[in-house]
mmCIF file of C-alpha atoms and ligand atoms in Angstrom:
data_model
loop_
_atom_site.group_PDB
_atom_site.id
_atom_site.type_symbol
_atom_site.label_atom_id
_atom_site.label_comp_id
_atom_site.label_asym_id
_atom_site.label_seq_id
_atom_site.Cartn_x
_atom_site.Cartn_y
_atom_site.Cartn_z
ATOM 1 C CA ARG A 1 -21.941 -10.530 3.035
ATOM 2 C CA HIS A 2 -18.721 -9.200 3.692
ATOM 3 C CA PRO A 3 -16.988 -5.995 2.576
ATOM 4 C CA GLY A 4 -15.965 -6.573 -1.189
ATOM 5 C CA TRP A 5 -18.392 -8.836 -1.941
ATOM 6 C CA PRO A 6 -20.521 -8.015 -5.159
ATOM 7 C CA ALA A 7 -17.789 -6.167 -6.366
ATOM 8 C CA ASP A 8 -17.802 -3.346 -8.953
ATOM 9 C CA LEU A 9 -14.304 -1.965 -10.260
ATOM 10 C CA GLY A 10 -13.132 0.458 -12.873
ATOM 11 C CA PRO A 11 -13.752 1.880 -15.270
ATOM 12 C CA LEU A 12 -10.090 2.073 -16.657
ATOM 13 C CA ARG A 13 -9.136 2.816 -20.165
ATOM 14 C CA VAL A 14 -6.195 0.810 -21.968
ATOM 15 C CA ALA A 15 -5.354 0.426 -25.326
ATOM 16 C CA GLY A 16 -8.101 -2.193 -26.003
ATOM 17 C CA GLY A 17 -10.964 0.313 -24.690
ATOM 18 C CA LEU A 18 -12.811 0.708 -21.304
ATOM 19 C CA VAL A 19 -11.941 -2.082 -18.323
ATOM 20 C CA THR A 20 -14.215 -2.960 -15.608
ATOM 21 C CA VAL A 21 -14.675 -5.751 -13.159
ATOM 22 C CA ARG A 22 -17.599 -6.836 -11.260
ATOM 23 C CA SER A 23 -18.953 -9.997 -9.701
ATOM 24 C CA VAL A 24 -19.695 -13.511 -11.976
ATOM 25 C CA ARG A 25 -23.222 -13.643 -13.027
ATOM 26 C CA LEU A 26 -25.473 -16.312 -13.843
ATOM 27 C CA ARG A 27 -25.994 -15.567 -17.243
ATOM 28 C CA ASP A 28 -22.088 -15.914 -18.043
ATOM 29 C CA ALA A 29 -22.927 -19.200 -18.943
ATOM 30 C CA ALA A 30 -22.946 -18.859 -22.365
ATOM 31 C CA ALA A 31 -19.551 -16.199 -22.677
ATOM 32 C CA TRP A 32 -17.978 -18.446 -20.544
ATOM 33 C CA SER A 33 -18.204 -21.450 -22.261
ATOM 34 C CA ARG A 34 -17.624 -19.902 -25.752
ATOM 35 C CA LEU A 35 -14.241 -18.431 -24.616
ATOM 36 C CA ARG A 36 -13.286 -20.805 -22.828
ATOM 37 C CA THR A 37 -13.868 -23.647 -25.489
ATOM 38 C CA ARG A 38 -12.638 -21.524 -28.451
ATOM 39 C CA ASP A 39 -9.493 -20.510 -26.714
ATOM 40 C CA ARG A 40 -8.499 -24.069 -25.270
ATOM 41 C CA ASP A 41 -4.982 -24.230 -26.540
ATOM 42 C CA HIS A 42 -4.532 -20.295 -25.078
ATOM 43 C CA LEU A 43 -5.261 -21.278 -21.890
ATOM 44 C CA GLU A 44 -4.614 -24.871 -21.040
ATOM 45 C CA PRO A 45 -1.055 -24.437 -20.758
ATOM 46 C CA TRP A 46 -1.269 -22.398 -17.832
ATOM 47 C CA GLU A 47 -4.287 -24.058 -15.473
ATOM 48 C CA PRO A 48 -4.794 -26.530 -13.301
ATOM 49 C CA THR A 49 -5.339 -29.817 -14.462
ATOM 50 C CA GLY A 50 -8.914 -30.756 -14.185
ATOM 51 C CA GLU A 51 -10.715 -34.321 -13.625
ATOM 52 C CA THR A 52 -12.837 -34.505 -17.113
ATOM 53 C CA PRO A 53 -12.213 -33.236 -20.306
ATOM 54 C CA TRP A 54 -11.630 -29.516 -21.329
ATOM 55 C CA GLU A 55 -14.996 -29.363 -23.500
ATOM 56 C CA MET A 56 -17.150 -31.229 -21.105
ATOM 57 C CA ARG A 57 -15.449 -29.376 -18.218
ATOM 58 C CA HIS A 58 -16.479 -26.068 -20.324
ATOM 59 C CA HIS A 59 -20.095 -26.686 -21.975
ATOM 60 C CA ILE A 60 -22.787 -23.936 -21.432
ATOM 61 C CA SER A 61 -24.619 -26.541 -18.472
ATOM 62 C CA VAL A 62 -21.400 -26.731 -16.440
ATOM 63 C CA TRP A 63 -21.420 -23.135 -15.111
ATOM 64 C CA PRO A 64 -24.972 -22.695 -13.417
ATOM 65 C CA GLY A 65 -23.172 -25.336 -10.691
ATOM 66 C CA LEU A 66 -19.819 -23.841 -10.919
ATOM 67 C CA TYR A 67 -21.602 -19.818 -10.448
ATOM 68 C CA ARG A 68 -23.482 -20.794 -7.356
ATOM 69 C CA SER A 69 -20.445 -22.846 -5.711
ATOM 70 C CA LEU A 70 -18.140 -19.419 -6.620
ATOM 71 C CA ARG A 71 -21.077 -17.694 -4.900
ATOM 72 C CA ALA A 72 -21.122 -19.565 -1.677
ATOM 73 C CA GLU A 73 -17.403 -19.055 -1.385
ATOM 74 C CA ALA A 74 -18.053 -15.553 -2.201
ATOM 75 C CA ARG A 75 -20.420 -15.339 -0.023
ATOM 76 C CA LYS A 76 -18.792 -16.484 3.227
ATOM 77 C CA GLY A 77 -15.987 -14.420 3.191
ATOM 78 C CA LEU A 78 -13.443 -17.011 1.259
ATOM 79 C CA MET A 79 -13.193 -15.765 -2.618
ATOM 80 C CA VAL A 80 -14.177 -13.034 -4.948
ATOM 81 C CA PRO A 81 -14.769 -14.224 -8.540
ATOM 82 C CA MET A 82 -15.162 -11.700 -10.819
ATOM 83 C CA ALA A 83 -15.876 -11.203 -14.457
ATOM 84 C CA ILE A 84 -13.749 -8.857 -16.813
ATOM 85 C CA GLU A 85 -15.426 -6.865 -19.177
ATOM 86 C CA LEU A 86 -14.259 -4.948 -22.114
ATOM 87 C CA ASP A 87 -16.306 -1.839 -23.243
ATOM 88 C CA GLY A 88 -19.095 -3.812 -21.252
ATOM 89 C CA ARG A 89 -18.609 -7.347 -23.135
ATOM 90 C CA TYR A 90 -17.252 -10.309 -20.944
ATOM 91 C CA CYS A 91 -13.511 -10.967 -22.358
ATOM 92 C CA GLY A 92 -12.278 -13.247 -19.305
ATOM 93 C CA GLN A 93 -12.093 -13.573 -14.985
ATOM 94 C CA ILE A 94 -10.368 -12.618 -12.221
ATOM 95 C CA THR A 95 -10.842 -14.055 -9.306
ATOM 96 C CA VAL A 96 -9.412 -13.635 -5.414
ATOM 97 C CA GLY A 97 -9.040 -16.806 -3.360
ATOM 98 C CA ASN A 98 -7.836 -18.396 -0.327
ATOM 99 C CA ILE A 99 -8.989 -15.467 1.690
ATOM 100 C CA VAL A 100 -7.413 -15.719 5.078
ATOM 101 C CA ARG A 101 -8.323 -13.260 7.823
ATOM 102 C CA GLY A 102 -7.085 -12.733 11.454
ATOM 103 C CA ALA A 103 -2.839 -12.179 11.698
ATOM 104 C CA LEU A 104 -2.207 -13.369 8.086
ATOM 105 C CA ARG A 105 -5.004 -11.097 5.996
ATOM 106 C CA SER A 106 -3.782 -12.662 2.769
ATOM 107 C CA ALA A 107 -4.886 -14.244 -0.708
ATOM 108 C CA TRP A 108 -3.683 -15.335 -3.893
ATOM 109 C CA ILE A 109 -5.144 -13.760 -6.981
ATOM 110 C CA GLY A 110 -5.366 -15.059 -10.688
ATOM 111 C CA TYR A 111 -6.938 -14.187 -14.047
ATOM 112 C CA TRP A 112 -7.230 -15.103 -17.880
ATOM 113 C CA VAL A 113 -8.158 -12.649 -20.803
ATOM 114 C CA GLU A 114 -9.692 -14.406 -24.117
ATOM 115 C CA LYS A 115 -7.281 -14.566 -27.115
ATOM 116 C CA GLU A 116 -8.753 -11.858 -28.883
ATOM 117 C CA VAL A 117 -7.958 -9.079 -26.692
ATOM 118 C CA ASN A 118 -4.573 -9.920 -25.677
ATOM 119 C CA GLY A 119 -1.450 -7.388 -25.909
ATOM 120 C CA LEU A 120 -4.179 -4.392 -25.360
ATOM 121 C CA GLY A 121 -3.925 -3.751 -21.611
ATOM 122 C CA VAL A 122 -6.996 -5.476 -20.573
ATOM 123 C CA ALA A 123 -5.315 -8.116 -17.900
ATOM 124 C CA THR A 124 -2.885 -5.171 -16.565
ATOM 125 C CA ALA A 125 -5.686 -2.853 -15.905
ATOM 126 C CA ALA A 126 -7.865 -5.763 -14.297
ATOM 127 C CA LEU A 127 -5.303 -6.821 -12.142
ATOM 128 C CA ALA A 128 -4.537 -3.506 -10.719
ATOM 129 C CA LEU A 129 -8.694 -2.837 -9.652
ATOM 130 C CA GLY A 130 -8.436 -6.397 -8.408
ATOM 131 C CA LEU A 131 -5.949 -5.539 -5.953
ATOM 132 C CA ASP A 132 -7.042 -2.061 -4.989
ATOM 133 C CA HIS A 133 -9.959 -3.994 -3.594
ATOM 134 C CA CYS A 134 -8.279 -6.303 -2.281
ATOM 135 C CA PHE A 135 -5.796 -3.838 -0.084
ATOM 136 C CA GLY A 136 -9.302 -1.405 0.116
ATOM 137 C CA PRO A 137 -12.648 -2.928 0.843
ATOM 138 C CA LEU A 138 -11.124 -6.786 1.543
ATOM 139 C CA GLY A 139 -8.832 -5.243 4.357
ATOM 140 C CA LEU A 140 -6.207 -7.620 3.062
ATOM 141 C CA HIS A 141 -2.362 -7.280 4.189
ATOM 142 C CA ARG A 142 -0.810 -9.293 1.427
ATOM 143 C CA VAL A 143 -1.597 -10.540 -1.949
ATOM 144 C CA GLU A 144 0.130 -13.463 -4.026
ATOM 145 C CA ALA A 145 0.127 -14.953 -7.166
ATOM 146 C CA THR A 146 1.796 -17.629 -8.820
ATOM 147 C CA VAL A 147 2.745 -17.940 -12.379
ATOM 148 C CA ARG A 148 4.858 -20.445 -14.392
ATOM 149 C CA PRO A 149 8.064 -19.251 -15.544
ATOM 150 C CA GLU A 150 7.491 -19.868 -18.914
ATOM 151 C CA ASN A 151 4.271 -17.829 -18.970
ATOM 152 C CA GLU A 152 5.762 -14.293 -20.441
ATOM 153 C CA PRO A 153 2.872 -12.194 -20.793
ATOM 154 C CA SER A 154 1.350 -13.611 -17.032
ATOM 155 C CA ARG A 155 5.114 -11.942 -15.768
ATOM 156 C CA ALA A 156 5.254 -9.351 -17.792
ATOM 157 C CA VAL A 157 1.272 -8.226 -16.038
ATOM 158 C CA LEU A 158 2.671 -9.145 -12.849
ATOM 159 C CA ARG A 159 5.605 -6.751 -13.374
ATOM 160 C CA ASN A 160 3.761 -3.562 -14.285
ATOM 161 C CA VAL A 161 1.634 -3.944 -11.530
ATOM 162 C CA GLY A 162 4.075 -3.880 -9.280
ATOM 163 C CA PHE A 163 4.621 -7.709 -7.671
ATOM 164 C CA ARG A 164 7.768 -8.514 -6.056
ATOM 165 C CA GLU A 165 9.377 -11.860 -6.819
ATOM 166 C CA GLU A 166 9.879 -14.160 -3.442
ATOM 167 C CA GLY A 167 11.087 -17.548 -5.053
ATOM 168 C CA LEU A 168 10.297 -20.578 -7.304
ATOM 169 C CA LEU A 169 8.160 -22.986 -5.786
ATOM 170 C CA GLN A 170 8.945 -26.389 -7.110
ATOM 171 C CA ARG A 171 6.936 -28.732 -8.493
ATOM 172 C CA TYR A 172 4.149 -26.934 -7.086
ATOM 173 C CA LEU A 173 0.891 -27.139 -8.842
ATOM 174 C CA ASP A 174 -0.769 -30.123 -11.460
ATOM 175 C CA VAL A 175 -1.413 -27.842 -14.333
ATOM 176 C CA HIS A 176 -1.564 -29.660 -17.767
ATOM 177 C CA GLY A 177 -1.090 -32.894 -16.640
ATOM 178 C CA ARG A 178 2.353 -32.256 -15.069
ATOM 179 C CA PHE A 179 3.402 -30.852 -11.428
ATOM 180 C CA ARG A 180 4.698 -27.500 -12.811
ATOM 181 C CA ASP A 181 7.824 -25.155 -11.404
ATOM 182 C CA HIS A 182 5.813 -21.770 -10.457
ATOM 183 C CA LEU A 183 7.511 -18.614 -9.121
ATOM 184 C CA LEU A 184 5.925 -17.448 -6.438
ATOM 185 C CA VAL A 185 5.424 -13.637 -6.352
ATOM 186 C CA ALA A 186 3.501 -10.734 -3.576
ATOM 187 C CA MET A 187 2.695 -7.979 -2.521
ATOM 188 C CA THR A 188 1.833 -6.239 0.562
ATOM 189 C CA ALA A 189 -0.032 -3.157 1.746
ATOM 190 C CA GLU A 190 3.001 -1.029 2.717
ATOM 191 C CA GLU A 191 4.084 -1.009 -1.060
ATOM 192 C CA VAL A 192 1.013 0.458 -2.354
ATOM 193 C CA SER A 193 0.993 4.419 -1.877
ATOM 194 C CA GLY A 194 -2.119 5.470 -2.966
ATOM 195 C CA SER A 195 -3.449 2.817 -5.255
ATOM 196 C CA VAL A 196 -2.280 0.201 -7.626
ATOM 197 C CA ALA A 197 -4.714 1.925 -10.181
ATOM 198 C CA ASP A 198 -3.406 5.398 -9.774
ATOM 199 C CA ARG A 199 0.265 3.976 -10.528
ATOM 200 C CA LEU A 200 -0.601 2.205 -13.162
ATOM 201 C CA VAL A 201 -2.044 5.824 -14.291
ATOM 202 C CA SER A 202 1.034 7.672 -13.394
ATOM 203 C CA SER A 203 2.945 5.001 -15.452
ATOM 204 C CA GLY A 204 0.902 5.973 -18.452
ATOM 205 C CA ARG A 205 -0.706 2.835 -18.893
ATOM 206 C CA ALA A 206 -3.947 3.444 -18.524
ATOM 207 C CA THR A 207 -6.294 6.378 -17.892
ATOM 208 C CA TRP A 208 -9.062 7.001 -15.665
ATOM 209 C CA ALA A 209 -12.193 6.845 -17.897
HETATM 210 N N1 LIG B 301 7.218 -12.254 -24.015
HETATM 211 C C1 LIG B 301 6.937 -10.906 -23.260
HETATM 212 N N2 LIG B 301 6.328 -10.661 -22.933
HETATM 213 C C2 LIG B 301 5.174 -10.716 -23.723
HETATM 214 C C3 LIG B 301 4.638 -11.765 -24.363
HETATM 215 C C4 LIG B 301 6.487 -12.561 -24.878
HETATM 216 N N3 LIG B 301 5.911 -13.683 -25.617
HETATM 217 N N4 LIG B 301 3.524 -11.683 -25.128
HETATM 218 C C5 LIG B 301 3.060 -10.689 -24.228
HETATM 219 N N5 LIG B 301 3.827 -10.152 -23.662
HETATM 220 C C6 LIG B 301 3.647 -8.558 -22.393
HETATM 221 C C7 LIG B 301 2.859 -7.386 -23.258
HETATM 222 O O1 LIG B 301 3.768 -7.181 -24.279
HETATM 223 C C8 LIG B 301 2.649 -6.714 -21.930
HETATM 224 O O2 LIG B 301 3.940 -6.548 -21.359
HETATM 225 P P1 LIG B 301 3.359 -4.308 -21.656
HETATM 226 O O3 LIG B 301 2.430 -4.001 -21.376
HETATM 227 O O4 LIG B 301 4.901 -4.443 -20.969
HETATM 228 O O5 LIG B 301 4.461 -4.693 -23.309
HETATM 229 C C9 LIG B 301 2.071 -8.109 -20.875
HETATM 230 O O6 LIG B 301 2.489 -9.257 -21.880
HETATM 231 C C10 LIG B 301 0.860 -8.400 -21.555
HETATM 232 O O7 LIG B 301 -0.314 -7.514 -20.752
HETATM 233 P P2 LIG B 301 -1.603 -6.876 -20.893
HETATM 234 O O8 LIG B 301 -2.147 -6.483 -22.422
HETATM 235 O O9 LIG B 301 -2.479 -6.696 -19.906
HETATM 236 O O10 LIG B 301 -2.583 -8.417 -21.010
HETATM 237 P P3 LIG B 301 -3.402 -9.857 -21.448
HETATM 238 O O11 LIG B 301 -4.760 -8.786 -21.221
HETATM 239 O O12 LIG B 301 -2.992 -10.105 -23.081
HETATM 240 O O13 LIG B 301 -3.512 -10.888 -20.811
HETATM 241 C C11 LIG B 301 -2.597 -12.533 -20.126
HETATM 242 C C12 LIG B 301 -2.046 -11.506 -20.475
HETATM 243 C C13 LIG B 301 -3.859 -12.952 -18.789
HETATM 244 C C14 LIG B 301 -1.661 -13.911 -19.298
HETATM 245 C C15 LIG B 301 -3.638 -13.771 -21.237
HETATM 246 O O14 LIG B 301 -2.612 -13.950 -21.808
HETATM 247 C C16 LIG B 301 -4.212 -14.970 -20.646
HETATM 248 O O15 LIG B 301 -5.272 -14.915 -20.201
HETATM 249 N N6 LIG B 301 -3.484 -16.043 -21.084
HETATM 250 C C17 LIG B 301 -3.717 -17.457 -20.719
HETATM 251 C C18 LIG B 301 -3.634 -17.614 -19.307
HETATM 252 C C19 LIG B 301 -2.898 -17.343 -18.284
HETATM 253 O O16 LIG B 301 -1.517 -17.242 -18.575
HETATM 254 N N7 LIG B 301 -3.757 -16.865 -16.675
HETATM 255 C C20 LIG B 301 -2.683 -16.430 -15.814
HETATM 256 C C21 LIG B 301 -2.038 -17.686 -15.509
HETATM 257 S S1 LIG B 301 -0.890 -16.516 -14.221
HETATM 258 C C22 LIG B 301 -1.726 -15.971 -12.798
HETATM 259 O O17 LIG B 301 -3.090 -15.868 -12.443
HETATM 260 C C23 LIG B 301 -0.945 -14.889 -11.817
#
């Protein structure tokens, strides 16, 4: 166990409904497989290239092994893998990864949300809750994210929670079959006065439920 795992964050209310974020579970298998398989075209352009075909990689039988490896990383304090729920229903994931302690106290954050509920503020709310978890219980100083310049919706999400752009990482990550440029964005604890979720509420993008 380490501070920040397991996680139970929110709720925040946005246009789409009530957003909560919690640790992934073994019983997420069916929802994970169904959404990831159905939304392939929505997800694949933005995600790391896999070693096996998409359908096979997202078969329901894959989740238990994946879940156990995520949980093992979480227990070691290296990662916080979380599900995003909208009105109590699994609709995506948000992950804090590569948690480094010591003088760096840094991690990255990444997320996806099913296509059907896009544009309703879900990712923005989940990210705000995730960031408060990073700077609060996890005790991190810096959180970064990388995003393809072409990914306008995700760039809007990052901007709306207050991420600052740091530069362009050329041919950074193997995504959708090729090494792609990514923008590096970051936030440090000094840039958060109070909480990121409170700031979202003050800006009128969400309300505390
Ligand atoms: N151009 C510009 N802005 C756009 C566009 C567009 N074509 N489409 C949507 N947007 C804006 C919306 O207007 C909204 O901004 P606003 O609140 O200022 O109006 C924002 O994008 C979307 O905000 P949310 O509704 O909170 O986000 P949503 O729940 O729809 O999730 C997400 C967005 C996560 C990018 C989702 O579409 C997704 O899962 N995409 C596929 C996977 C992915 O790209 N993941 C992110 C990878 S990068 C990373 O993890 C750091």
